[in-house]
CSV table of C-alpha atoms in Angstrom, one decimal:
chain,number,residue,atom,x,y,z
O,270,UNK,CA,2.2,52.4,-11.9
O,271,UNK,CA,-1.3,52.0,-13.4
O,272,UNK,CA,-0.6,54.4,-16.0
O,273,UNK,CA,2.6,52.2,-16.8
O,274,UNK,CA,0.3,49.4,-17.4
O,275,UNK,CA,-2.2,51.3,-19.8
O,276,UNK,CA,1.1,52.2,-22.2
O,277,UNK,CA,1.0,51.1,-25.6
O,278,UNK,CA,4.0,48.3,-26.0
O,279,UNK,CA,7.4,49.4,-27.3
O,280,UNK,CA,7.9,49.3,-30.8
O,281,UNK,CA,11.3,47.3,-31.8
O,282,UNK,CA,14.2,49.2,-32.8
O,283,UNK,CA,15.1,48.8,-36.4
O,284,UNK,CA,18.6,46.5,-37.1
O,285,UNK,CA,18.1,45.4,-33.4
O,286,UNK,CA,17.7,42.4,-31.7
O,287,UNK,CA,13.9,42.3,-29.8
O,288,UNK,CA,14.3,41.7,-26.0
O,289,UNK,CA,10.8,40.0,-26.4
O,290,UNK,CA,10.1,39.2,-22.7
O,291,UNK,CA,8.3,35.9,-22.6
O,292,UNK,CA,6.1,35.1,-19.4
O,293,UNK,CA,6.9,32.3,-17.3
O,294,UNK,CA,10.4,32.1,-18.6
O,295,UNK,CA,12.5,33.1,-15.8
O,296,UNK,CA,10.0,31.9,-13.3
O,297,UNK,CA,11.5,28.9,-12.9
O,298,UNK,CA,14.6,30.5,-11.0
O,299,UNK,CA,12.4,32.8,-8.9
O,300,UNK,CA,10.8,29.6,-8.2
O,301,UNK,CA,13.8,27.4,-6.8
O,302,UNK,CA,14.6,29.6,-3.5
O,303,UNK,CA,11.1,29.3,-2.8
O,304,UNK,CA,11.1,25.7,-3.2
O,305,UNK,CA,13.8,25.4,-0.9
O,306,UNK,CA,12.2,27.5,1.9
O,307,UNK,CA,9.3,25.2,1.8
O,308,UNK,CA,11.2,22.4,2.1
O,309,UNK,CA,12.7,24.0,5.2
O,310,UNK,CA,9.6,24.9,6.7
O,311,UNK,CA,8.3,21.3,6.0
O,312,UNK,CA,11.4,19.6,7.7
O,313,UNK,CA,11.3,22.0,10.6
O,314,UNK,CA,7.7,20.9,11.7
O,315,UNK,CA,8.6,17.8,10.8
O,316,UNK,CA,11.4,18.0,13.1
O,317,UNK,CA,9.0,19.6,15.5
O,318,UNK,CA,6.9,16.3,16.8
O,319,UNK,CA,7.6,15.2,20.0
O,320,UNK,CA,9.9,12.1,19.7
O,321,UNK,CA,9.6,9.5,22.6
O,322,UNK,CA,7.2,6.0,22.7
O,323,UNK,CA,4.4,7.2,24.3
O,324,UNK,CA,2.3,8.9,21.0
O,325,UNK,CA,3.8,5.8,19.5
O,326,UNK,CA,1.8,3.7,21.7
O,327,UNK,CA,-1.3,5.2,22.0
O,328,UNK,CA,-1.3,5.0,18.5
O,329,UNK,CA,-0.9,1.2,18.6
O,330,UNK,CA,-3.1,0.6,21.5
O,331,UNK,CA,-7.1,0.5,20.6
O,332,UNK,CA,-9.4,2.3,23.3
O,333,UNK,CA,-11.0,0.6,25.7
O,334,UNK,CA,-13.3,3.4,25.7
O,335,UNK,CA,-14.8,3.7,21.8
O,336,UNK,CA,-14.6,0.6,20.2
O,337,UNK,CA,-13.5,0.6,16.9
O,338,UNK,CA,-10.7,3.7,17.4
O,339,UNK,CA,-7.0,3.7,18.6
O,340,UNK,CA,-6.6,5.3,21.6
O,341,UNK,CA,-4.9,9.0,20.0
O,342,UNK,CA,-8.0,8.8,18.0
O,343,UNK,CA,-10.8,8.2,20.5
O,344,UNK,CA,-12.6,11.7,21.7
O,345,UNK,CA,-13.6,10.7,25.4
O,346,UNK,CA,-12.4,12.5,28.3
O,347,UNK,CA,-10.7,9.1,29.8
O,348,UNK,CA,-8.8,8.2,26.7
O,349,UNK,CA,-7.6,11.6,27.2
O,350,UNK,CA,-6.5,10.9,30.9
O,351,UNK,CA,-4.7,7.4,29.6
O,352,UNK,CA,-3.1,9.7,27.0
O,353,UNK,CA,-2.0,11.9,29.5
O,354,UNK,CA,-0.7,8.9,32.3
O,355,UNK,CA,1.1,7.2,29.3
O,356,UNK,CA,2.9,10.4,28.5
O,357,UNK,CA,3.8,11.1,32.7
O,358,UNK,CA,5.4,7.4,32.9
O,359,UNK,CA,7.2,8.2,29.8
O,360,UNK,CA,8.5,11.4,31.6
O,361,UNK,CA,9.4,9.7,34.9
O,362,UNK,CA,11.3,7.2,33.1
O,363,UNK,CA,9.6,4.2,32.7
O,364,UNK,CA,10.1,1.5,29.7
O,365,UNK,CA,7.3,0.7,27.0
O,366,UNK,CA,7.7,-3.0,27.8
O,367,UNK,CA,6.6,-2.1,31.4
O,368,UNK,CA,3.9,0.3,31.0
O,369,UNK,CA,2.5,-2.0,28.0
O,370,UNK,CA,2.4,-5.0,30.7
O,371,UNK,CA,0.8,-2.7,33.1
O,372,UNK,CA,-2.0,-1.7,30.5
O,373,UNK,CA,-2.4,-5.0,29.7
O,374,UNK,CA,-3.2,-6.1,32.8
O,375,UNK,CA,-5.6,-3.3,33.7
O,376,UNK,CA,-7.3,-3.2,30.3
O,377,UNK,CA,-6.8,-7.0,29.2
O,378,UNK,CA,-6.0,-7.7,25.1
O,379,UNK,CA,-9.4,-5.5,24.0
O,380,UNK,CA,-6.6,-3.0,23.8
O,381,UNK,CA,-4.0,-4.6,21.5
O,382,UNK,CA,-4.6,-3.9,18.1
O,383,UNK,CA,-2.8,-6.8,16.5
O,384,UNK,CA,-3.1,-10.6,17.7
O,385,UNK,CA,-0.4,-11.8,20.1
O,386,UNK,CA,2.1,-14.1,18.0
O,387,UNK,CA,1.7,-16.9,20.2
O,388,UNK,CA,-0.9,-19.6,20.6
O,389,UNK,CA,-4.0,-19.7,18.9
O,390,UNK,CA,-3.1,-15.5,17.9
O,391,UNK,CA,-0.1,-17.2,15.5
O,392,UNK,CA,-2.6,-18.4,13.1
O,393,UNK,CA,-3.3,-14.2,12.1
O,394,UNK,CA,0.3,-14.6,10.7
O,395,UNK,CA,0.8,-17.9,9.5
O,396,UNK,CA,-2.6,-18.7,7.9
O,397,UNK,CA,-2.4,-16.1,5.3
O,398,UNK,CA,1.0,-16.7,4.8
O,399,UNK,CA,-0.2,-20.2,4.7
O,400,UNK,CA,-2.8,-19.4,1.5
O,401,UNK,CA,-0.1,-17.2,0.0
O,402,UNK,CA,1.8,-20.4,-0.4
O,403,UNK,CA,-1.0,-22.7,-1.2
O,404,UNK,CA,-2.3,-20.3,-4.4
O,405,UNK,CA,0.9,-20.2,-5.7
O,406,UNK,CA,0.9,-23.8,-6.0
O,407,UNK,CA,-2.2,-24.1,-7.4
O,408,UNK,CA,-1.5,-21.1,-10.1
O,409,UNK,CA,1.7,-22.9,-11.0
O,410,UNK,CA,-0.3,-26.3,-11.4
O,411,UNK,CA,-2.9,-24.8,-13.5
O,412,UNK,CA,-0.7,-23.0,-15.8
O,413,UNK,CA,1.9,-25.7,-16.7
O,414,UNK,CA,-1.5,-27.9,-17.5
O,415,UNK,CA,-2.6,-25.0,-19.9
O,416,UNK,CA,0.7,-24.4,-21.3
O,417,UNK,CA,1.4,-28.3,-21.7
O,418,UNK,CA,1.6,-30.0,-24.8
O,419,UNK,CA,-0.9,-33.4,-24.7
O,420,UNK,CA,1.3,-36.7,-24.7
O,421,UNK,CA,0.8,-38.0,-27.9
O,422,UNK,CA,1.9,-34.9,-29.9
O,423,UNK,CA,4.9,-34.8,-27.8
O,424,UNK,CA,5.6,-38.3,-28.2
O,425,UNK,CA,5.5,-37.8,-32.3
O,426,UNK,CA,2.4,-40.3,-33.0
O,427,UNK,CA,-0.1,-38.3,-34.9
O,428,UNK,CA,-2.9,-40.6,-34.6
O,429,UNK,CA,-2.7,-42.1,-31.5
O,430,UNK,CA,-4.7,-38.7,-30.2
O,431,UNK,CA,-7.8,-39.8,-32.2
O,432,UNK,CA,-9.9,-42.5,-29.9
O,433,UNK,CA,-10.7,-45.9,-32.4
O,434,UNK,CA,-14.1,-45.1,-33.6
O,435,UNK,CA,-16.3,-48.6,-32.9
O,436,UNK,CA,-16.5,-51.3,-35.6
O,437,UNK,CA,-20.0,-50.5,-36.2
O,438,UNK,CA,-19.8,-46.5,-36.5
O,439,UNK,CA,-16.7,-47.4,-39.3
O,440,UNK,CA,-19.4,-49.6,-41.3
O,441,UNK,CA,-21.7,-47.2,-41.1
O,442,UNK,CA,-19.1,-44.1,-42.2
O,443,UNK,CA,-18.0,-47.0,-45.0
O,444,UNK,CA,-21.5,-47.4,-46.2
O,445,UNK,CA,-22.2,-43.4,-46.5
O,446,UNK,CA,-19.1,-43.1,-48.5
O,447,UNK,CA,-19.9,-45.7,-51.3
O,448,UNK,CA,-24.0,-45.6,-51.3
C-alpha cells in the first residue's frame, strides 16, 4: 500500500478524456450518512433523560444549602438528600403542587427562585413592565419634538419666527448702515 503511494501519477491517455480525481469532491455524499447517524445518536440521548417533574424542580428551586446555586447545582451532601427525597415522592406518586407546598413550608421562600406573583412579589413583574411602557412614551415624545416642524413655518409666515429686535438695537443697526 505504501509503495502505491510512492508511484509516480498516471500519465493521461492521448484522445481521452482525464478522470482527474479532485479531493473533496465526493466528500460531501460520504458525508450525509454520517450526518444522519449523528443526528441519531444526538436524538437518542436526548431521548435518554429522565422525563418526570422532579429534575424539573430542583432546577427551579434555589438551595437552601449554598446560597446563590439551584438546588441540581449545589455540591453539598444534603442538597443531594433533597434531590434524592424529591425524586422518591415523584416515584410514590405524589403531585409537584404538593411536594412544592411541603418544601415551602419546611424551607420557607429562600428556596423559590422567582418572586411569588402576589402582594408586594407582583411588582417583580409589573414594574418593569411598568418602565417598558413608560420609555416608550417618552421615546415617542422626544422624537415627534425632533421630527416636528416649528409653528410658524408650518403655519406659512416666514417672519413671524424672527423675535422683533428692540427699537433701540434697530437705531443702532440703522446708524451702522448709513455712517
Amino acid at each position: 500500500m505504501a509503495a502505491a503511494c510512492l508511484r509516480a501519477p498516471r500519465q493521461a491517455v492521448p484522445g481521452r478524456a482525464s478522470r482527474r480525481r479532485i479531493p473533496g469532491r465526493h466528500a460531501g455524499r460520504r458525508g450525509i450518512p454520517l450526518l444522519v447517524l449523528c443526528l441519531a445518536l444526538g436524538a437518542g440521548a436526548a431521548g435518554a433523560e429522565p422525563e418526570g417533574w422532579a429534575y424539573t424542580l430542583a432546577n427551579e428551586l434555589m438551595s437552601p444549602f449554598c446560597p446563590g446555586r439551584t438546588l441540581a447545582e449545589c455540591p453539598s451532601p444534603q442538597a443531594e438528600d433533597l434531590r434524592l427525597w424529591i425524586i422518591v415522592q415523584e416515584a410514590a406518586g405524589r403531585s409537584q403542587g404538593e411536594v412544592e407546598e411541603e418544601l415551602y413550608a419546611r424551607f420557607g421562600d429562600i428556596i423559590r427562585s422567582t418572586p411569588e406573583p402576589k402582594g408586594i412579589g407582583i411588582s417583580a413583574y409589573a414594574l418593569p413592565l411598568a418602565v417598558f411602557v413608560g420609555g416608550g412614551f417618552v421615546v415617542a415624545f422626544v422624537l415627534r419634538r425632533i421630527t416636528a416642524k416649528p409653528a410658524a413655518v408650518a403655519d406659512g409666515a416666514v417672519g413671524a419666527a424672527v423675535p422683533p429686535l428692540d427699537a433701540e438695537f434697530e437705531r443702532l443697526i440703522d446708524e451702522e448702515r448709513l455712517g
